[in-house]
Short mmCIF file of C-alpha atoms in Angstrom, two decimals:
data_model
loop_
_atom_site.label_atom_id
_atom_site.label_comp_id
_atom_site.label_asym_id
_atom_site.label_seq_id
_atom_site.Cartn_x
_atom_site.Cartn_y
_atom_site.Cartn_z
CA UNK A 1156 9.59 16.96 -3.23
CA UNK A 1157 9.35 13.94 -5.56
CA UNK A 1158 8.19 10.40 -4.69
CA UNK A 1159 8.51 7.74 -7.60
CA UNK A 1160 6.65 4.28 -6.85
CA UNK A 1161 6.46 1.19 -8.74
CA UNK A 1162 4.34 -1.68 -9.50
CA UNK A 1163 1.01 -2.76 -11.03
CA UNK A 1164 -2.01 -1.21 -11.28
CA UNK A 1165 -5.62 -3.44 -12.15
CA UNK A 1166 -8.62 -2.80 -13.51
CA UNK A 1167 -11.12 -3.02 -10.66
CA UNK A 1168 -14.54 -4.80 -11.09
CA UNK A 1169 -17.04 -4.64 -7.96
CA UNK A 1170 -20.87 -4.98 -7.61
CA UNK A 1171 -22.88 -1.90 -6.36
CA UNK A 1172 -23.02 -1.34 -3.02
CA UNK A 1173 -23.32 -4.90 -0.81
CA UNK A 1174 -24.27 -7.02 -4.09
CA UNK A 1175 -22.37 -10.42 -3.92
CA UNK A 1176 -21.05 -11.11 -7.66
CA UNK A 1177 -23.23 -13.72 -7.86
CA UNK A 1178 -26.08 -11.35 -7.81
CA UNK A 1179 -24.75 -8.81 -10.11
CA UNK A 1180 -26.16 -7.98 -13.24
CA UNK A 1181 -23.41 -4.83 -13.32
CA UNK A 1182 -19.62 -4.01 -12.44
CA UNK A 1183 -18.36 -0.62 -11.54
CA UNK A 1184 -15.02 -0.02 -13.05
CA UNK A 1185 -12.00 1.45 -11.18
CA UNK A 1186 -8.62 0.90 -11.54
CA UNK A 1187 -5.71 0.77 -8.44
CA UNK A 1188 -3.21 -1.63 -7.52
CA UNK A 1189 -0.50 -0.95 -4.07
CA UNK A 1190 2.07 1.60 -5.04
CA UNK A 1191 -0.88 3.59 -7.91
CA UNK A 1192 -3.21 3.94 -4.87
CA UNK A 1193 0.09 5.30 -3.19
CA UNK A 1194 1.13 7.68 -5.39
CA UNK A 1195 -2.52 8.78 -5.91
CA UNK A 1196 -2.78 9.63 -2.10
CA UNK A 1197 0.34 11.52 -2.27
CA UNK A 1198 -0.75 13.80 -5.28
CA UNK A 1199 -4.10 14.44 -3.54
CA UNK A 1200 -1.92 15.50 -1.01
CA UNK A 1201 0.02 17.80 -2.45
CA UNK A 1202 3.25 16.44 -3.93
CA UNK A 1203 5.29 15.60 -6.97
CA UNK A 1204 4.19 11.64 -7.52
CA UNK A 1205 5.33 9.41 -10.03
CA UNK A 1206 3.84 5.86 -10.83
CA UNK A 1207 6.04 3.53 -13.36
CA UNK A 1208 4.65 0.63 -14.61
CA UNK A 1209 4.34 -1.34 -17.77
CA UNK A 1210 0.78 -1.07 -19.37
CA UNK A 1211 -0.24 -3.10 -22.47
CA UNK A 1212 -1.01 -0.48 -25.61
CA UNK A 1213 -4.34 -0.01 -26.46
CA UNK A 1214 -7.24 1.11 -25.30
CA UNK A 1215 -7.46 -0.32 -21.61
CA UNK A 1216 -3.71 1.11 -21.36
CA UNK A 1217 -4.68 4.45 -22.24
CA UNK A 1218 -7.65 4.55 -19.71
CA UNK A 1219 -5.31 3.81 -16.64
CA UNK A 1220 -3.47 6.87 -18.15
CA UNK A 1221 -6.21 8.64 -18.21
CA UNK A 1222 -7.80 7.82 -14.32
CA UNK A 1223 -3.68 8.61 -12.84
CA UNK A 1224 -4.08 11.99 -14.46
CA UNK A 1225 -7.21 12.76 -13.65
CA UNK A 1226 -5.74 12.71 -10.04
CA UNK A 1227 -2.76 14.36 -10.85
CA UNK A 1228 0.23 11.53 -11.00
CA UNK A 1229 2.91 12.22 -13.05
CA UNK A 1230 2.18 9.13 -15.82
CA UNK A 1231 5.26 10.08 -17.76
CA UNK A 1232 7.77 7.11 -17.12
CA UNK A 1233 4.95 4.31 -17.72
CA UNK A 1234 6.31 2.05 -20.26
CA UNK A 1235 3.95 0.25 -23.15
CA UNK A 1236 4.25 -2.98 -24.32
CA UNK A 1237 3.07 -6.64 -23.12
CA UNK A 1238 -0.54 -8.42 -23.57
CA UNK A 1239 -3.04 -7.14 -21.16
CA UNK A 1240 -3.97 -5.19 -17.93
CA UNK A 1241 -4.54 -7.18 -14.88
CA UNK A 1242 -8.32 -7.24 -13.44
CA UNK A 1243 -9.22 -7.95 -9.66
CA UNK A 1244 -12.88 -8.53 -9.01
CA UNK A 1245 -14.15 -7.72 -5.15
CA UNK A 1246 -17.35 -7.75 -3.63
CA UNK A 1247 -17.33 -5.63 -0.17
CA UNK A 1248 -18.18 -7.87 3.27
CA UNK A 1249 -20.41 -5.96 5.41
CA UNK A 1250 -21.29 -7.68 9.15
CA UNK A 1251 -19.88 -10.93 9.58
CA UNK A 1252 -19.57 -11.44 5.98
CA UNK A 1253 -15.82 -10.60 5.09
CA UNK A 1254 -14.45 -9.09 1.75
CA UNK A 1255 -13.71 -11.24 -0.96
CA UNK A 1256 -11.65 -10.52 -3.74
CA UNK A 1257 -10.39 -12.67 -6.93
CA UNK A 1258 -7.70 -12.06 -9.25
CA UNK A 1259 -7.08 -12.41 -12.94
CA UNK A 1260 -4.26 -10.95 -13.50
CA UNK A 1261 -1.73 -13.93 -14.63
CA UNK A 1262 0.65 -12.94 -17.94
CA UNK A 1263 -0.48 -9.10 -17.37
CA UNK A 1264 2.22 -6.21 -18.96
CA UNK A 1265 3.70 -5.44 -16.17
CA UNK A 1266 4.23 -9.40 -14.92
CA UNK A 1267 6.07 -9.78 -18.18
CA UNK A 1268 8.38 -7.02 -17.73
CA UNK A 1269 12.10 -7.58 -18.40
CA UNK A 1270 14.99 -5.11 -16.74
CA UNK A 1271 15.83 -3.14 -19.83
CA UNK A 1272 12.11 -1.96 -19.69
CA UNK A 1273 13.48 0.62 -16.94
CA UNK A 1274 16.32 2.81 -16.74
CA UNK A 1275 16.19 3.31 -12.81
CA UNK A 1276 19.28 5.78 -13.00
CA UNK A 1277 16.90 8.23 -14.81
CA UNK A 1278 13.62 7.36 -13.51
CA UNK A 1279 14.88 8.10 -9.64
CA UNK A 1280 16.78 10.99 -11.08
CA UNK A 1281 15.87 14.00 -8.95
CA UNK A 1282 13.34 11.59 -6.34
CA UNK A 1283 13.34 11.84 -3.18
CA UNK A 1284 11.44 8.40 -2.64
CA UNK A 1285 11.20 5.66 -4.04
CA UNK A 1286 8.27 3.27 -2.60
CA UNK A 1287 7.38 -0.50 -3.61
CA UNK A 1288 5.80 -3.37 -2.05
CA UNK A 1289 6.08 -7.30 -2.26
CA UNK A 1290 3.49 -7.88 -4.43
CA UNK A 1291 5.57 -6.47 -6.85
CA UNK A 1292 8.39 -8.99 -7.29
CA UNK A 1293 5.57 -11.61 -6.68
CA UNK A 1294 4.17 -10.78 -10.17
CA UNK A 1295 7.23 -12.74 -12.37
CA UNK A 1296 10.11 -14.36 -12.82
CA UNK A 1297 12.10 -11.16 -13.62
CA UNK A 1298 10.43 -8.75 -11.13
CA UNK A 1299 12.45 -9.66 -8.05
CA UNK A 1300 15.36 -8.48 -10.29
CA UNK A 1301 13.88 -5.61 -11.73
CA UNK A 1302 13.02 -4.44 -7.70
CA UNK A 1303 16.73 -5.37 -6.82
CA UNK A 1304 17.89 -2.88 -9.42
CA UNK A 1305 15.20 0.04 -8.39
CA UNK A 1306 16.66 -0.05 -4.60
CA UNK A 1307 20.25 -0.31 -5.80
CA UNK A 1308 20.34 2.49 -7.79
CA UNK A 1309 17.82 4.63 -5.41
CA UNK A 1310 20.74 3.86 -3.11
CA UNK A 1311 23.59 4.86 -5.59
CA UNK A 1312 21.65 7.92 -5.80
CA UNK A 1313 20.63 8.74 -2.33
CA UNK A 1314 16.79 8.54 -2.82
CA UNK A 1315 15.15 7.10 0.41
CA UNK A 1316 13.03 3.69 -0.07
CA UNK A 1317 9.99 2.62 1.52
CA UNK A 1318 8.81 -1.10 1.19
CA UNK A 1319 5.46 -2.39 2.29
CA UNK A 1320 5.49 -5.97 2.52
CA UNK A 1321 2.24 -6.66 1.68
CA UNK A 1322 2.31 -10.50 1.31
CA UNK A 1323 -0.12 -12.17 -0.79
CA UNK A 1324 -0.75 -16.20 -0.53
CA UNK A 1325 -2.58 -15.84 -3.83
CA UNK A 1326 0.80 -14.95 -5.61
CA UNK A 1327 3.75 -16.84 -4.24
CA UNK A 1328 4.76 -18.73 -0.93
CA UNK A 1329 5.84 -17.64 2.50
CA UNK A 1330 9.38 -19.72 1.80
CA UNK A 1331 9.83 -17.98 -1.44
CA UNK A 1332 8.24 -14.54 -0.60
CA UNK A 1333 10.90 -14.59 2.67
CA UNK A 1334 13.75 -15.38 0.36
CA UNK A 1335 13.20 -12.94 -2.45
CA UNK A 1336 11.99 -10.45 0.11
CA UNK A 1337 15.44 -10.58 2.15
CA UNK A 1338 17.85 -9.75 -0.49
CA UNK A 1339 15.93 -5.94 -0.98
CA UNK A 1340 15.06 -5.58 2.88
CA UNK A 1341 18.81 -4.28 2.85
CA UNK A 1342 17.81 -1.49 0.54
CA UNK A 1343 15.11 -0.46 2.30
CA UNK A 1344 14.76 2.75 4.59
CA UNK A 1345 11.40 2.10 5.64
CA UNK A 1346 9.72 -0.98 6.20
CA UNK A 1347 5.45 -0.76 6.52
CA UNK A 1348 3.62 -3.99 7.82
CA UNK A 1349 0.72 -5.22 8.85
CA UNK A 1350 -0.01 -7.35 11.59
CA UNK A 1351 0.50 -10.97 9.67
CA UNK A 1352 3.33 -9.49 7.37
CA UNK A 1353 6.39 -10.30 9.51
CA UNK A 1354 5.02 -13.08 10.39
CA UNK A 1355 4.03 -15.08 7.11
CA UNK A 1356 7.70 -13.29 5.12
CA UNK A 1357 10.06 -14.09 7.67
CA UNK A 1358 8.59 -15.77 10.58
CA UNK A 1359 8.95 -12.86 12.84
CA UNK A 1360 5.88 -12.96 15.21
CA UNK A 1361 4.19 -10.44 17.60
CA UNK A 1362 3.51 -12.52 20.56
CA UNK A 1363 0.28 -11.88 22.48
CA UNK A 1364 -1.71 -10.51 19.69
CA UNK A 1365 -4.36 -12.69 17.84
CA UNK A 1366 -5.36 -11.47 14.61
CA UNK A 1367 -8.93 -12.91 14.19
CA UNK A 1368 -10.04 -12.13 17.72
CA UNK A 1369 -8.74 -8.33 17.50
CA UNK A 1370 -6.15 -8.89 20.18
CA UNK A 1371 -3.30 -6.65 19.78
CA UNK A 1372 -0.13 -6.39 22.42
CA UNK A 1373 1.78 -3.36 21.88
CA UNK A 1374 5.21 -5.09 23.33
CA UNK A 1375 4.57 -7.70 20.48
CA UNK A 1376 4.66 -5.27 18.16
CA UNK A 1377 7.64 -3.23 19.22
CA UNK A 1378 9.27 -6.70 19.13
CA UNK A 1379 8.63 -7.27 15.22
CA UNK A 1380 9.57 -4.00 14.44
CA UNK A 1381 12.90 -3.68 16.71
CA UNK A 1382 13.43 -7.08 14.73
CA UNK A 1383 12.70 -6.40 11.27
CA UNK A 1384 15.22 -3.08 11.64
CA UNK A 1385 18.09 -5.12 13.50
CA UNK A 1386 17.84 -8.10 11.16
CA UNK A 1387 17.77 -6.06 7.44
CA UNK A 1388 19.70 -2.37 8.85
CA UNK A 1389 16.25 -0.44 8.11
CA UNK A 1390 15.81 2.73 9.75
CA UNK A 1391 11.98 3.00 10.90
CA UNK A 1392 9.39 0.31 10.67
CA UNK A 1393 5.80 0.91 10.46
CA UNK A 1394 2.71 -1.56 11.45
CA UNK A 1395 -0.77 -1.00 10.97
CA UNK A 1396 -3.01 -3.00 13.84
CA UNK A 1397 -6.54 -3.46 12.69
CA UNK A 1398 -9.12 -4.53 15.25
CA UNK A 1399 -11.25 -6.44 13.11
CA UNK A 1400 -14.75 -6.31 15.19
CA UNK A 1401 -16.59 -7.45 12.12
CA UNK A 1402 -16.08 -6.45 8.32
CA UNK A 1403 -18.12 -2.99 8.82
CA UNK A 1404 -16.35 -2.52 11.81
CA UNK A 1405 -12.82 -2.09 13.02
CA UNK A 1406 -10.56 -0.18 15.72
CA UNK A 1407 -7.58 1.09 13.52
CA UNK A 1408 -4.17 2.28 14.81
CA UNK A 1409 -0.42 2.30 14.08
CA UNK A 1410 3.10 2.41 15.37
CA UNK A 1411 5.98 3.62 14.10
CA UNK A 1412 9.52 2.41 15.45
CA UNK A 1413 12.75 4.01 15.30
CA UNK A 1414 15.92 2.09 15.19
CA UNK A 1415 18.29 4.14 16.10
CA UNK A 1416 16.33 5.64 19.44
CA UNK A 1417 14.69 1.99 19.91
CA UNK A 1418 11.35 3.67 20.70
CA UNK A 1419 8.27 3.11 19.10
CA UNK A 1420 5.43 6.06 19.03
CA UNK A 1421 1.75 4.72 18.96
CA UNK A 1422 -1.27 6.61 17.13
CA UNK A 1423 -4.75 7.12 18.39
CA UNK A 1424 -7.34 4.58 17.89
CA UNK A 1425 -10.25 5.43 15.17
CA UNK A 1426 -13.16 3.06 15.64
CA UNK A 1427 -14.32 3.17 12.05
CA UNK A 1428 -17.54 2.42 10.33
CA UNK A 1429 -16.28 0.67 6.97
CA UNK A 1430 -17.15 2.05 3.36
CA UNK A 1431 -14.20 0.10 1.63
CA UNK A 1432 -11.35 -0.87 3.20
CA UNK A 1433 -9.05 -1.45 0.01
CA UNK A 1434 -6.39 0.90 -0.21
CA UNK A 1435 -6.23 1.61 3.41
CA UNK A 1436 -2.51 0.53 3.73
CA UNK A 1437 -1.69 1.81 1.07
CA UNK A 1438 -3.20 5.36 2.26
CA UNK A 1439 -0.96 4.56 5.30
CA UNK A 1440 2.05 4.56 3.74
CA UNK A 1441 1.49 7.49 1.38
CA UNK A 1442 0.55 9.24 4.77
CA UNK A 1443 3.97 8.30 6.08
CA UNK A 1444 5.92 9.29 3.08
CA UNK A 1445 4.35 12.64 3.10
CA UNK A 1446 4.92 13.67 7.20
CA UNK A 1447 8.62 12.19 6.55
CA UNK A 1448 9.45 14.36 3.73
CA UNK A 1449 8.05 17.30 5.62
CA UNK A 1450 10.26 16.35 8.52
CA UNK A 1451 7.23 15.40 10.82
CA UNK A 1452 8.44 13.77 14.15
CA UNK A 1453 7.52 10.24 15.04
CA UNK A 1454 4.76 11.33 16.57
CA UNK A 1455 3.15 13.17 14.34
CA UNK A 1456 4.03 11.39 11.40
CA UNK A 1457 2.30 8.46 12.63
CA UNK A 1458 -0.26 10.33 14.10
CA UNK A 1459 -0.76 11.60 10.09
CA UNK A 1460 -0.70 8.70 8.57
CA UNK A 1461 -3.62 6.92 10.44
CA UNK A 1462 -5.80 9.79 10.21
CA UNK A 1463 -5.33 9.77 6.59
CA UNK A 1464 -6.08 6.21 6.32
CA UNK A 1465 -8.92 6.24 8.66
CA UNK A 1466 -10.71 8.71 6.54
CA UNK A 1467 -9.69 6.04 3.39
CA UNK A 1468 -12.16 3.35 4.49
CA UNK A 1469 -14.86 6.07 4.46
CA UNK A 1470 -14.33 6.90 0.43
CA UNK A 1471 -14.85 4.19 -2.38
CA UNK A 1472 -12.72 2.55 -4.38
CA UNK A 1473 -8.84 2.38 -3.79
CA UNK A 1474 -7.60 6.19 -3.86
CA UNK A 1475 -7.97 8.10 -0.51
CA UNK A 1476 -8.99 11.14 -1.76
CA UNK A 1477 -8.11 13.84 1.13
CA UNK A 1478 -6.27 16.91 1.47
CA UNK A 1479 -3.58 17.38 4.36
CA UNK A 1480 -6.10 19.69 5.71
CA UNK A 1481 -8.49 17.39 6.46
CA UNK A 1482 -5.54 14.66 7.47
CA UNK A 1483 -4.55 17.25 9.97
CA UNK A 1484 -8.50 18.34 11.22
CA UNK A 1485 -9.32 14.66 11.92
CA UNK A 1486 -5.49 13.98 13.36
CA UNK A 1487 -6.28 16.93 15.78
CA UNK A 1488 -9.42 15.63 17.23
CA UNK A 1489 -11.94 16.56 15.03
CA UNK A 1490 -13.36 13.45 14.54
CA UNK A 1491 -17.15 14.15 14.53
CA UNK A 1492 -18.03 14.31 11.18
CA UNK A 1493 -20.44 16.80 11.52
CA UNK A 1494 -21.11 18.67 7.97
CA UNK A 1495 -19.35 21.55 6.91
CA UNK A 1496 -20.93 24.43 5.94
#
């Protein structure tokens, strides 16, 4: 099984360990963005993953090539061209002290891209998903069109689509993120949130949950997601609840809602003791993608996808690097982590 995703990938620039970048005196250098850290997760677990993208051609280029394949995603369909790679800087919160992360990544390759960069009808030839998020068509004037054409023809073709909406203040507004948001909703199979998502695209709130105390009301949720699917014809929604006790500590969960049954199947809760919490919705959704295409229930493809994002925020750096048999060990209780031997 094939799974194609699209969008931009950064080089990432964080201090060691706790270091504040005001203290630094060095950078480790990683590189992930949304739908790479996807399709990353999805090779390390076993399947056929495509990223597309459009990288600038030199050196930096060449090293993104290099990091994807060194994980095993098929790099193939990347197009070259543009001025530079975007860069993201984060230093890690720990305690009360939350994450903070700063972009530089205006006029990057990828931002610049223009529709004839990407012949969807052979890219998505043979898929069978196709997985973006909103920061995507937040990046430039001609991404929202670019995204409308990857959905349409995934749809001409009968790939499946998965969207996480991911909205990002940084990049665009909630008024304009809503309305280029709504006119690919209609494309979209799958819709992954988190718990501020619905709310800040398209004003869709879970009532009785309050995201900086940890509250979370599971009728709330049901709500957004039973609304998300009636208002945009999507088939399953997804949201991720974080618990955020402090920024080493969180409760972590999901839900996963089907339309057409109108019932909504809740994970476990992991309390988790943070390493880096980047790429854990992203870890999510790859977890998703992969116990859909192996025709998981609801149950236990939700049940999948949290363990395999819980054990994310225990690894550095964006990529979740776990196999589906330790997805399934921690997803059937084993959540000890006492050594192996």
């Amino acid at each position: 099984m094939r799974c194609v995703t699209f969008g931009e990938i950064m080089m990432r620039l964080n201090p060691e360990g706790y270091y504040r970048l005001r203290q630094a005196d060095r950078l480790e250098v990683s590189y992930a963005g949304g739908e790479a850290n996807v399709a990353a997760s999805l090779s390390q677990l076993g399947m056929d993953a495509a990223f597309v993208t459009k990288l600038p051609d030199n050196d930096l280029g060449k090293c993104v090539v290099g990091e994807l394949g060194r994980y095993g995603v098929d790099t193939r369909s990347i197009v070259f061209g543009g001025p530079r790679l975007g860069i993201y800087f984060i230093e890690k919160g720990a305690s009360q002290r939350p994450s903070k992360v700063i972009y530089d990544r205006a006029g990057s390759s990828i931002a610049l891209a223009q529709p004839d960069d990407f012949d969807w009808e052979a890219l998505l030839g043979g898929a069978d998903w196709f997985h973006f998020t909103g920061i995507t068509p937040a990046l430039g004037e001609q991404l929202p069109r670019i995204c409308l054409d990857a959905v349409q023809a995934a749809r001409r073709l009968g790939v499946r689509v998965s969207c996480d909406l991911n909205y990002r203040k940084k990049l665009w507004t909630s008024a304009r993120a809503g309305e280029v948001m709504a006119t690919l909703m209609p494309y979209v199979d799958v819709v992954i949130a988190n718990e501020a998502d619905a709310d800040d695209v398209f004003g869709i709130r879970a009532e009785g949950s309050d995201v900086e105390s940890g509250s979370i009301s599971k009728d709330g949720y049901v709500s957004v997601a039973r609304q998300l699917c009636e208002r945009f014809g999507c088939k399953k929604a997804a949201i991720t609840l974080r618990e955020s006790i402090s920024a080493s500590e969180n409760n972590w969960s999901g839900m996963l809602y089907d339309a057409s049954s109108r019932q909504a199947c809740f994970s476990p809760v992991y309390h988790i003791q943070i390493v880096d919490r980047v790429g854990g919705g992203d870890s999510f959704g790859a977890g998703l993608i992969y116990a859909m295409l192996h025709g998981e229930d609801d149950q236990r493809a939700v049940n999948f996808a949290v363990a395999a994002s819980c054990l994310k925020h225990t690894i550095e750096h964006d990529f979740n690097l776990v196999s589906v048999d330790e997805v399934n060990s921690l997803a059937a209780g084993n959540a000890t982590g006492r050594i192996q031997r």
